[in-house]
Amino acid sequence: MNNSPLLQCTDVRKAFPKPDGAELLVLEGMNLELREGQIVGLLGRSGSGKSTLLRLIAGLSEPSAGNLRYMGKPILGPAPGIAMVFQSFALFPWLTVFENVALGLEAQRMSRPEIRTRSLAAIDLIGLDGFESAYPRELSGGMRQRVGFARALVVHPNILLMDEPFSALDVLTAETLRTDFLDLWSEGRMPIKGVILVTHNIEEAVLMCDRVLVFGSNPGRILSEIKVNLPQPRNRLDPSFRELVERIYVEMTVRPAAGTAGRKENFPGLGIGSALPHVSSNLLAGLMEAVAAPPFNGKADLPEIASDLTMEIDELFPVAETLQMLRFAEVEGGDLKLTEDGLAFAHAALDERKRIFLRHLLTYVPLAAHVRRVLDERASHSARKSRFIDELEDFMSEEAAEQSLRAVVSWGRYAEAFAYDDENAMFSLENPT
Ligand code: ADP
Ligand code: MG
């Protein structure tokens, strides 16, 4: 047995070609190592390249530069010792539980009885005993994902890759499955040596992982690495657990702001190249009101206000970030602090709110200002959505462009900056200046 890591990624870079021949840089400077006995978390927001990295590790796609090694050997295609669990379960509806699990072994040379024994053992281990001949449609979401786990474990992989395996499940089911997984892991009952868990949920990362790599976006890269030295089983209410969640939260909010500024300099004079989160003006107003009101009076600890609003802190993220972008709030060491205009907004009536919002939207969101300028300058005071999508695609994926434009549409409507007709996908100006 050599002591090389189970997995080693060195300076991995991944770019996708875009239709116009330019490239979309998705991952840069990725370095990571997985050693025996570890669960490593990849934590980052949607679009930060987590799934892309997992596909590289699984041998399903090739890096543009850098290299990946599995037990010291280059990964050149799907390795038999690496198995994956997907968010979407990825089961075949026309196959039974047993057949779905046994499918994991089809590629290996193994006798029928051996396939049967191994499959039944995996089904049993993951808590599906008695459901061997059920079809996926007869199972709850949690049970379906258990099939997903069994199918991955049946090959006795050294490395288990999990891509947001709990995020399609309801809260309680997800927690049960996490706990069951951690129990099996701590008791050494699963035939695996190391785990990589992709998640966008901070608490899940702190609950399950020994190390968490925090991803930043555009391009996806590792912002920091955080060790979780708490013994299992972990308690979410434990002060040292909360402290870690908050520390990671700060990592994820403070640094991207700096990254955004850097990115702008890459596109001088354009400024529309940053993807926007789709957060409704209702949510923005709601958070400003909550922070402005007692007991917070303008400044709130984010995890605290999240629990006050019965929101997951991860749901609060994009809202807080959007308030920052609009300069209605700043984040100071884990606290969200309203700016003067943020406070004014919270205390104003609807008409005044719209005026304040309009001013900030056109000042701080370059894409909104751009749409407005185009509409102002055209004699028809109208423009197709597709023209903006085309422009945005020079900077981001089509998906991110659609989402950014949806955000601008909803904020623009609220502020009455412009109108948008969903039916014929046209922007127009109701009150040309
Ligand atoms: P995450 O899993 O963190 O949400 P992904 O790895 O799925 O992020 O995606 C990161 C970025 O890479 C996104 O902008 C996505 O649109 C882009 N992307 C992923 N796969 C492809 C592909 N095959 N072709 C082009 N772009 C892709
Ligand atoms: Mg993903």
Coordinates of C-alpha atoms and ligand atoms in Angstrom, one line a residue, residues 16-17 24 26 45-53 163-164 397 399, ligand 1:
F16 CA -15.9 25.4 -22.4
P17 CA -16.0 26.7 -25.9
L24 CA -16.2 30.2 -20.9
V26 CA -15.4 27.7 -15.4
R45 CA -23.1 28.8 -4.9
S46 CA -24.9 27.7 -8.0
G47 CA -22.6 28.1 -11.0
S48 CA -19.3 28.1 -9.2
G49 CA -18.2 24.9 -11.0
K50 CA -18.7 22.2 -8.4
S51 CA -20.5 19.8 -10.6
T52 CA -17.9 20.4 -13.3
L53 CA -15.1 19.5 -11.0
D163 CA -23.4 15.9 -6.1
E164 CA -25.9 17.7 -3.8
S397 CA -23.4 31.1 -19.9
E399 CA -28.4 30.1 -18.3
Ligands
ADP1 P1 -22.4 24.2 -9.9 O1 -22.4 22.8 -9.9 O2 -21.4 24.8 -8.9 O3 -23.7 24.9 -9.8 P2 -21.6 23.8 -12.7 O4 -20.3 23.1 -12.6 O5 -22.8 23.1 -13.0 O6 -21.8 24.7 -11.3 O7 -21.5 25.0 -13.8 C1 -20.5 26.0 -13.7 C2 -20.6 26.8 -15.0 O8 -20.2 26.1 -16.1 C3 -22.0 27.3 -15.3 O9 -21.9 28.7 -15.8 C4 -22.4 26.4 -16.4 O10 -23.4 27.0 -17.3 C5 -21.1 26.1 -17.1 N1 -21.1 24.8 -17.8 C6 -21.2 23.6 -17.1 N2 -21.2 22.5 -18.0 C7 -21.0 23.1 -19.2 C8 -20.9 22.6 -20.6 N3 -20.9 21.3 -20.8 N4 -20.8 23.5 -21.6 C9 -20.8 24.8 -21.3 N5 -20.9 25.4 -20.1 C10 -21.0 24.5 -19.1

